[in-house]
Amino acid sequence: MDKFFKITERGSSVRTEIVGGVTTFFAMAYIIFVNPGMLSATGMDFNGVLLATCISAAIGCFLTALLANAPFAQAPGMGLNAFFTYTVCFKMGYTWQEALAIVLLSGILFLIIAVSPLRSKIISSIPAFLKSAISAGIGLFIAFIGILNVGLVGFGSGVPALQFMVADDAGNMVANTAGILALIGLLITAILMAYKVKGAIVIGIIVTAIIGFPMGETVLPESITMAGVSLSSVAFKLDIPGVFAKGILPLVTAVISFALVDCFDTVGTLIGTAKNAGMTDRHGNLPGGDRALIADAVATCCGACLGTSTVTTFVESSTGISEGARTGLSSVVVGVLFLVACLLAPVAKIIPSAATAPALIIVGVLMIKGATEVNWGDFEEACPAFLTIAMMPFAYSISDGIGFGFISYSVIKLARGKAKDVPLLVYIISVLFILKYILTSV
């Protein structure tokens, strides 16, 4: 084991790698509850998605360990699951079976990029500030979803407003217990995060769910059994012919959006985290980073077949790395724990949306820091960055945020006589989005 993972060579130990893996798992274990809750809104079976989430995460972790020998963990990503549900299914009109097919196609595209020279060219062609704006915008969008899921903000009066009181089935105004419970959970989780408690988000979900019992938000099932819990309801349900029936342009924009976000998320996590931990070489590259991208792409393809949204590298891997993890053994530990977590399926539905909403908001807080990497003093950057961030929650669409950012950046640079400053890929994506908006408006 020591020789295979080069544990001693990298200044680590088996105990350190195990501790790092356990730490990383608890930092990202919230996805076990949040991802099924997000995707089940499309009609997918909650328990089936939970199993697909855990198994695809394990596959991604094992691949990263074996191919890249890196201490990075994978699972269906936040933001990408929101894009799957709220943009691809709800806004673009695809069924969840068709959306899974789109995820598979994006995974294949990402794999092609990862194994070809295109990888470095595409990554370097997108301006850094737009990558940061995309991350920040997704964070704001995810937080907005968490707030809406518990009815904390409503549109009953025609404009968004806080709702501490809501109408029941009889039309009487009653306390919005889901929203109040979510606020309580948010404060609990925020305090745990401030104290840097390991697994703060998972602890917050569990504590909030317990508080929800006397409030009537958390309800025990009549029986707890593994009967009926299987992958059969979601696995291999992809509808590839269906996605082509709805037109090529929407399909292309959806696939490219999935692939780009996954690519940026993974590269940013790998390089940023590794650099902070002193794991990069003198050129600023992560040894084995290319193979980690391949592992990510393959895991996404496997996840789509199993029945979940895009699998990506989690920034929460940094928690295990901060504990000293430096090899793929820690990723193996995370993968094993995800497989064990499959046993949580019978009790996972106990967790109400009011308990997972705080997790979505906290993830939004963590992702919004990307906005600090934008040069807000340069309007040529500030306007496209703002539109990218703002349009995601305002238009309720991650792809629209990307589209508005890319289009505005291209047009402003053209108007300023700086056309050569804009990479060709940015122009191509901008034209695709413009065509999509024109064709869907006619």
Short mmCIF file of N, CA, C and O in Angstrom, two decimals, residues 4 61 75 79 146 150 171 185 197 214 237 272 311 333 343 378 389 420 435:
data_model
loop_
_atom_site.label_atom_id
_atom_site.label_comp_id
_atom_site.label_asym_id
_atom_site.label_seq_id
_atom_site.Cartn_x
_atom_site.Cartn_y
_atom_site.Cartn_z
N PHE A 4 2.45 1.58 -3.46
CA PHE A 4 1.49 1.91 -4.51
C PHE A 4 1.06 3.38 -4.44
O PHE A 4 1.02 4.08 -5.45
N CYS A 61 -14.26 8.58 -6.63
CA CYS A 61 -13.17 8.58 -5.64
C CYS A 61 -12.15 7.49 -5.96
O CYS A 61 -10.93 7.71 -5.91
N ALA A 75 -18.23 13.56 -6.22
CA ALA A 75 -19.64 13.24 -5.99
C ALA A 75 -20.45 14.12 -6.93
O ALA A 75 -19.91 15.06 -7.53
N GLY A 79 -24.84 22.84 -7.84
CA GLY A 79 -24.81 23.75 -8.98
C GLY A 79 -25.13 22.99 -10.24
O GLY A 79 -26.02 23.36 -11.00
N GLY A 146 -32.53 27.24 -1.98
CA GLY A 146 -32.75 26.86 -0.59
C GLY A 146 -33.80 27.73 0.08
O GLY A 146 -34.67 27.23 0.81
N VAL A 150 -38.29 26.42 1.09
CA VAL A 150 -39.01 26.42 2.37
C VAL A 150 -40.01 27.58 2.43
O VAL A 150 -40.57 27.87 3.49
N GLY A 171 -57.08 28.23 3.89
CA GLY A 171 -56.96 29.66 3.64
C GLY A 171 -56.62 30.47 4.87
O GLY A 171 -56.55 31.71 4.80
N GLY A 185 -31.90 26.33 11.54
CA GLY A 185 -30.83 25.46 11.05
C GLY A 185 -29.69 26.23 10.43
O GLY A 185 -28.52 25.85 10.59
N VAL A 197 -15.99 23.50 12.94
CA VAL A 197 -16.32 22.13 13.36
C VAL A 197 -16.32 21.23 12.13
O VAL A 197 -16.94 21.55 11.11
N PRO A 214 -40.73 18.39 17.03
CA PRO A 214 -41.82 19.07 17.75
C PRO A 214 -42.52 20.13 16.91
O PRO A 214 -43.66 20.52 17.21
N LYS A 237 -31.92 4.72 -17.51
CA LYS A 237 -33.20 5.24 -18.02
C LYS A 237 -32.98 6.39 -19.00
O LYS A 237 -33.92 7.12 -19.34
N GLY A 272 -6.43 25.16 -7.24
CA GLY A 272 -6.51 26.06 -6.09
C GLY A 272 -6.19 25.37 -4.78
O GLY A 272 -5.38 25.85 -3.97
N VAL A 311 -21.02 14.33 -11.98
CA VAL A 311 -20.09 14.09 -10.88
C VAL A 311 -18.88 15.00 -11.06
O VAL A 311 -18.37 15.14 -12.17
N VAL A 333 -10.71 5.86 1.02
CA VAL A 333 -11.47 5.89 2.27
C VAL A 333 -12.82 6.59 2.07
O VAL A 333 -13.86 6.09 2.50
N LEU A 343 -26.63 2.51 2.96
CA LEU A 343 -27.54 1.97 3.97
C LEU A 343 -28.43 3.04 4.59
O LEU A 343 -29.37 2.74 5.31
N ASP A 378 -12.74 47.67 -13.23
CA ASP A 378 -12.67 47.64 -14.69
C ASP A 378 -14.04 47.25 -15.22
O ASP A 378 -14.46 46.10 -15.12
N ILE A 389 -23.42 36.68 -12.64
CA ILE A 389 -23.84 36.37 -11.27
C ILE A 389 -25.33 36.64 -11.07
O ILE A 389 -26.06 35.81 -10.53
N LYS A 420 -9.54 41.25 -30.47
CA LYS A 420 -8.51 40.23 -30.33
C LYS A 420 -8.31 39.77 -28.89
O LYS A 420 -7.69 38.73 -28.65
N LEU A 435 -28.20 32.59 -30.88
CA LEU A 435 -29.07 31.81 -31.75
C LEU A 435 -30.16 31.11 -30.96
O LEU A 435 -31.32 31.06 -31.38
#
